[in-house]
Amino acid sequence: MVRSLWSAATGMNAQQTNVDTISNNLANVNTTGYKAQGAQFKSLLYQELQTVTTTTNGNPKPVTSQVGLGTRTSAINQYFKQGSFLNNDNPAALAISGDGFFAYQDTDGTTPIYTRNGNFTWALNGNNGGLVLTTAEGNKVLGINNQPIVVAGNDRVASRITIDAEGKIYYPNAEGVPEQVNNMQIGLWQFTNREGLERVGSASWKVTTASGAARPEFAQGGGAVAGIVRSTLAQGYLEGSNVNVATEMVNLIVAQRAYEMNSTAIQTTDEMMQTANSLKR
C-alpha cells in the first residue's frame, strides 16, 4: 500500500507542473509573439510481481504480473502555430507570416537571439548618426548580413521609413519616391527543429544542439536559399500570442481533476493503512 502513496504523489507532482504550464500560457495570452507550451508525461518503471513461469504440468503461464510506480514529466513542448495579426500604429512594427524568426544581438553584442516579436523601434544610432532598428529593450535587430539595420543620415524621419514583404528598407528621395537604403534588408532565419530551441524569454529563443543551426531565408545579397520556403513581413502589424483560452481552460479543468483523483488515492491508502493498524486491537 505504501507503493500507492508514492505513485499518487508522483501524479500530483506531474499535474502541478501541468497546471504551472497552463497558468503561464494564460498569463501570456496578450504577449506579442508568445508560443504556447504543453506538458508531456511518461510512465515510471514497472515493478514485476511475478514473472512468466510454468505450471506443475509444464504449461507456461500466459502473462506476467507488473504494477506501475507512477508518472513523471518527460518534456514541456513548444507549439509554434502562427498567431493572429494585430494592427499596430508603430511604423517599425513587423509581423512574420511563415516559419521565420527575427534575430537581434544579445547584451554581449555577439550572441544572436531569435524571436517572433516584431515590436521594434527606430532609435538614434549614437555618435554614428542616423537611425538603427532595435527591439523594445534596445537590442539591435540584425539584417541578412548579420549586421544591425542602420538608416544613415541625421535628417532621417522614422515615420517615413517603409519595409516591404521581404524586409527591404526604403526611404523616399527628394521626389518622394521610395528607394532602398544601402541594400539594407531585415534578416529572417529558420530551424530544422524549432521545437528544440531554448526559450530565454517570453518570445525569444537560443540555438541548441536539438534545434540545429539557424538557416537564413536570404543569402548574402538577398538571393534565394535552396530548401527554404520564405516567410513574408507585414509592416504595421504584430503577431499575437497563439494561446487558445478555451483550450487552456479545458486543460486546466482536466489537470485539476487529475490532481484531485491522485489526492483521493492518497487519502484512500491512508484509510486502508489505518484499518490495517487497528486490526491488532
Coordinates of C-alpha atoms in Angstrom, one line a residue:
M1 CA 0.0 0.0 0.0
V2 CA 3.0 2.3 0.5
R3 CA 3.6 1.9 -3.2
S4 CA 0.3 3.5 -3.9
L5 CA 1.2 6.5 -1.8
W6 CA 4.3 7.2 -3.9
S7 CA 2.6 6.6 -7.2
A8 CA -0.2 9.0 -6.3
A9 CA 2.4 11.5 -5.1
T10 CA 4.2 11.4 -8.5
G11 CA 0.9 12.0 -10.2
M12 CA 0.2 15.1 -8.0
N13 CA 3.7 16.5 -8.8
A14 CA 3.2 15.9 -12.5
Q15 CA -0.2 17.6 -12.5
Q16 CA 1.3 20.5 -10.6
T17 CA 3.8 21.0 -13.4
N18 CA 0.9 20.7 -15.9
V19 CA -1.1 23.5 -14.0
D20 CA 2.0 25.7 -13.9
T21 CA 2.5 25.4 -17.6
I22 CA -1.2 26.1 -18.4
S23 CA -1.1 29.1 -16.0
N24 CA 1.9 30.5 -17.8
N25 CA 0.1 30.2 -21.1
L26 CA -2.9 32.0 -19.8
A27 CA -0.7 34.7 -18.2
N28 CA 0.9 35.4 -21.7
V29 CA -2.3 35.4 -23.7
N30 CA -1.6 39.1 -24.7
T31 CA 2.2 38.7 -25.0
T32 CA 3.3 39.6 -28.5
G33 CA 4.9 36.6 -30.3
Y34 CA 4.3 34.2 -27.4
K35 CA 4.1 30.5 -28.3
A36 CA 2.1 28.2 -26.1
Q37 CA 3.6 25.2 -24.2
G38 CA 2.3 21.9 -23.1
A39 CA 3.5 19.4 -20.5
Q40 CA 4.0 15.8 -21.6
F41 CA 4.2 12.8 -19.3
K42 CA 5.6 9.2 -19.3
S43 CA 5.2 6.3 -17.0
L44 CA 7.9 5.4 -14.5
L45 CA 9.4 1.9 -14.2
Y46 CA 7.2 -1.1 -13.6
Q47 CA 7.8 -3.4 -10.7
E48 CA 7.5 -7.1 -11.6
L49 CA 5.5 -9.0 -9.0
Q50 CA 5.6 -12.3 -10.8
T51 CA 7.5 -13.5 -13.9
V52 CA 6.3 -15.8 -16.7
T53 CA 6.6 -19.3 -15.2
T54 CA 5.4 -22.8 -15.9
T55 CA 2.7 -24.7 -14.1
T56 CA 3.0 -28.1 -12.5
N57 CA 2.1 -29.7 -15.8
G58 CA 4.7 -27.8 -17.7
N59 CA 2.4 -25.3 -19.4
P60 CA 3.6 -21.7 -19.4
K61 CA 1.5 -19.0 -17.7
P62 CA 0.4 -16.6 -20.4
V63 CA 1.0 -13.2 -18.6
T64 CA 3.3 -11.6 -16.1
S65 CA 2.3 -9.5 -13.1
Q66 CA 3.6 -5.9 -13.2
V67 CA 2.5 -2.8 -11.3
G68 CA 3.3 0.8 -12.3
L69 CA 5.2 3.2 -10.0
G70 CA 3.7 6.4 -11.1
T71 CA 4.5 9.1 -13.7
R72 CA 6.8 12.0 -14.4
T73 CA 7.1 15.0 -16.6
S74 CA 9.0 13.9 -19.7
A75 CA 9.0 17.2 -21.6
I76 CA 7.4 20.6 -22.0
N77 CA 6.7 21.0 -25.7
Q78 CA 6.6 24.3 -27.6
Y79 CA 3.9 24.9 -30.1
F80 CA 4.9 27.3 -32.9
K81 CA 1.5 27.6 -34.6
Q82 CA 1.0 31.0 -36.3
G83 CA -0.6 33.7 -34.1
S84 CA -3.2 36.2 -35.3
F85 CA -2.0 39.5 -36.8
L86 CA -2.9 42.6 -34.7
N87 CA -2.9 46.1 -36.1
N88 CA -0.3 48.4 -34.6
D89 CA 0.3 52.1 -35.1
N90 CA 4.1 51.8 -34.7
P91 CA 5.7 52.2 -38.1
A92 CA 8.5 49.8 -37.1
A93 CA 6.1 47.0 -36.0
L94 CA 6.5 43.9 -38.0
A95 CA 4.7 40.5 -38.1
I96 CA 6.0 37.3 -39.7
S97 CA 3.8 35.1 -41.9
G98 CA 5.6 31.8 -42.1
D99 CA 8.3 29.9 -40.2
G100 CA 10.9 32.6 -39.9
F101 CA 12.5 34.3 -36.9
F102 CA 13.9 37.7 -36.4
A103 CA 17.4 37.9 -34.9
Y104 CA 18.9 40.5 -32.6
Q105 CA 22.1 41.0 -30.7
D106 CA 22.3 39.7 -27.1
T107 CA 23.6 42.1 -24.4
D108 CA 27.1 40.8 -25.1
G109 CA 26.8 42.1 -28.7
T110 CA 27.8 38.8 -30.3
T111 CA 25.3 36.1 -29.5
P112 CA 22.2 36.2 -31.7
I113 CA 18.8 35.7 -30.1
Y114 CA 15.8 34.7 -32.2
T115 CA 12.3 36.0 -31.7
R116 CA 8.8 36.3 -33.3
N117 CA 8.2 39.5 -31.5
G118 CA 8.4 42.3 -34.1
N119 CA 7.6 45.2 -31.8
F120 CA 10.7 47.1 -32.9
T121 CA 11.5 50.8 -32.9
W122 CA 13.9 53.2 -34.7
A123 CA 16.5 54.6 -32.2
L124 CA 19.2 57.1 -32.7
N125 CA 22.5 55.5 -33.7
G126 CA 24.6 57.3 -31.2
N127 CA 27.6 59.3 -32.5
N128 CA 27.4 57.5 -35.8
G129 CA 24.3 59.4 -36.8
G130 CA 21.1 58.1 -38.4
L131 CA 18.7 55.5 -37.1
V132 CA 19.1 51.9 -36.0
L133 CA 16.4 49.3 -35.7
T134 CA 16.1 47.9 -32.2
T135 CA 13.9 45.8 -30.0
A136 CA 11.8 47.4 -27.3
E137 CA 14.6 46.6 -24.9
G138 CA 17.2 48.4 -27.1
N139 CA 18.9 45.3 -28.7
K140 CA 19.9 45.8 -32.3
V141 CA 18.0 43.9 -34.9
L142 CA 20.2 42.0 -37.5
G143 CA 20.0 42.1 -41.2
I144 CA 20.8 39.4 -43.8
N145 CA 24.5 40.2 -43.4
N146 CA 24.3 39.7 -39.6
Q147 CA 24.9 43.4 -39.1
P148 CA 22.5 45.9 -37.4
I149 CA 19.9 47.7 -39.6
V150 CA 21.1 51.3 -40.0
V151 CA 19.5 54.1 -41.9
A152 CA 22.3 56.7 -42.3
G153 CA 21.7 60.4 -42.2
N154 CA 20.9 62.9 -39.5
D155 CA 17.8 64.2 -41.3
R156 CA 16.0 60.8 -41.4
V157 CA 12.5 60.6 -40.1
A158 CA 11.4 57.3 -38.6
S159 CA 7.8 57.6 -39.7
R160 CA 8.8 57.9 -43.4
I161 CA 10.7 54.6 -43.4
T162 CA 8.9 51.7 -45.1
I163 CA 9.6 48.0 -45.1
D164 CA 8.3 45.6 -47.8
A165 CA 7.3 42.0 -47.5
E166 CA 10.9 40.8 -48.0
G167 CA 12.2 43.0 -45.3
K168 CA 13.9 45.6 -47.5
I169 CA 14.2 49.1 -46.1
Y170 CA 13.1 52.1 -48.1
Y171 CA 13.3 55.8 -47.6
P172 CA 11.8 58.4 -50.0
N173 CA 14.2 60.6 -52.1
A174 CA 13.7 64.2 -52.9
E175 CA 10.9 63.4 -55.3
G176 CA 9.1 61.3 -52.7
V177 CA 9.9 58.0 -54.5
P178 CA 10.9 55.2 -52.0
E179 CA 14.5 54.0 -52.6
Q180 CA 16.1 51.0 -50.9
V181 CA 18.6 52.2 -48.2
N182 CA 22.1 50.8 -48.9
N183 CA 20.7 47.4 -49.8
M184 CA 19.5 47.0 -46.2
Q185 CA 17.2 44.0 -45.6
I186 CA 15.9 42.5 -42.3
G187 CA 17.2 39.0 -41.8
L188 CA 14.9 36.0 -41.2
W189 CA 16.1 32.6 -40.1
Q190 CA 14.5 29.1 -39.8
F191 CA 15.5 25.9 -37.9
T192 CA 15.4 22.3 -38.8
N193 CA 13.8 21.6 -35.4
R194 CA 12.4 24.8 -33.9
E195 CA 10.8 22.9 -31.1
G196 CA 14.3 22.2 -29.8
L197 CA 15.1 25.9 -29.3
E198 CA 15.9 27.1 -25.8
R199 CA 13.4 29.7 -24.5
V200 CA 15.2 32.7 -23.0
G201 CA 12.2 35.0 -22.6
S202 CA 8.5 35.2 -23.3
A203 CA 9.1 35.3 -27.0
S204 CA 12.8 34.8 -27.5
W205 CA 15.0 31.7 -28.1
K206 CA 18.6 30.5 -28.4
V207 CA 20.0 27.9 -30.7
T208 CA 20.7 24.4 -29.2
T209 CA 22.1 21.2 -30.5
A210 CA 18.5 19.9 -30.7
S211 CA 17.3 22.8 -32.8
G212 CA 20.2 22.7 -35.3
A213 CA 21.9 25.8 -36.6
A214 CA 20.0 28.8 -37.8
R215 CA 19.3 28.7 -41.5
P216 CA 19.0 32.1 -43.3
E217 CA 16.0 32.6 -45.5
F218 CA 18.0 35.0 -47.7
A219 CA 21.6 34.6 -48.8
Q220 CA 24.1 37.4 -48.8
G221 CA 22.8 40.0 -51.2
G222 CA 19.2 38.8 -50.9
G223 CA 19.5 35.7 -53.1
A224 CA 17.4 32.5 -52.7
V225 CA 18.4 29.7 -50.4
A226 CA 17.7 26.1 -51.5
G227 CA 15.2 24.2 -49.5
I228 CA 13.8 27.3 -47.7
V229 CA 10.2 28.5 -48.1
R230 CA 10.5 32.2 -47.4
S231 CA 8.4 34.0 -44.9
T232 CA 6.8 37.4 -45.5
L233 CA 6.6 40.5 -43.4
A234 CA 3.7 42.8 -42.7
Q235 CA 4.6 46.4 -41.6
G236 CA 2.2 47.9 -39.0
Y237 CA 1.2 44.6 -37.5
L238 CA 2.3 42.4 -34.6
E239 CA 1.9 38.7 -34.2
G240 CA -0.3 37.9 -31.2
S241 CA 0.0 35.0 -28.8
N242 CA -1.1 31.7 -30.2
V243 CA -2.7 30.7 -26.8
N244 CA -6.3 29.4 -27.2
V245 CA -8.0 30.5 -24.0
A246 CA -10.9 28.0 -24.3
T247 CA -8.5 25.1 -24.8
E248 CA -6.3 26.1 -21.9
M249 CA -9.3 26.4 -19.6
V250 CA -10.4 22.9 -20.5
N251 CA -6.9 21.6 -20.0
L252 CA -6.8 23.3 -16.6
I253 CA -10.0 21.6 -15.5
V254 CA -8.7 18.2 -16.6
A255 CA -5.4 18.8 -14.7
Q256 CA -7.3 19.9 -11.6
R257 CA -9.5 16.7 -11.7
A258 CA -6.4 14.5 -12.2
Y259 CA -4.8 16.2 -9.2
E260 CA -7.9 15.6 -7.1
M261 CA -8.0 11.9 -8.1
N262 CA -4.4 11.4 -7.0
S263 CA -5.1 13.2 -3.8
T264 CA -8.1 10.9 -3.2
A265 CA -5.9 7.9 -3.9
I266 CA -3.5 9.0 -1.1
Q267 CA -6.4 9.5 1.3
T268 CA -7.8 6.1 0.4
T269 CA -4.4 4.4 1.0
D270 CA -4.1 6.3 4.3
E271 CA -7.5 4.9 5.4
M272 CA -6.6 1.4 4.4
M273 CA -3.3 1.7 6.5
Q274 CA -5.3 2.9 9.4
T275 CA -7.6 -0.1 9.1
A276 CA -4.7 -2.5 9.0
N277 CA -3.1 -0.9 12.0
S278 CA -6.3 -1.1 14.0
L279 CA -6.6 -4.9 13.5
K280 CA -4.2 -5.6 16.4
R281 CA -6.8 -4.2 18.8

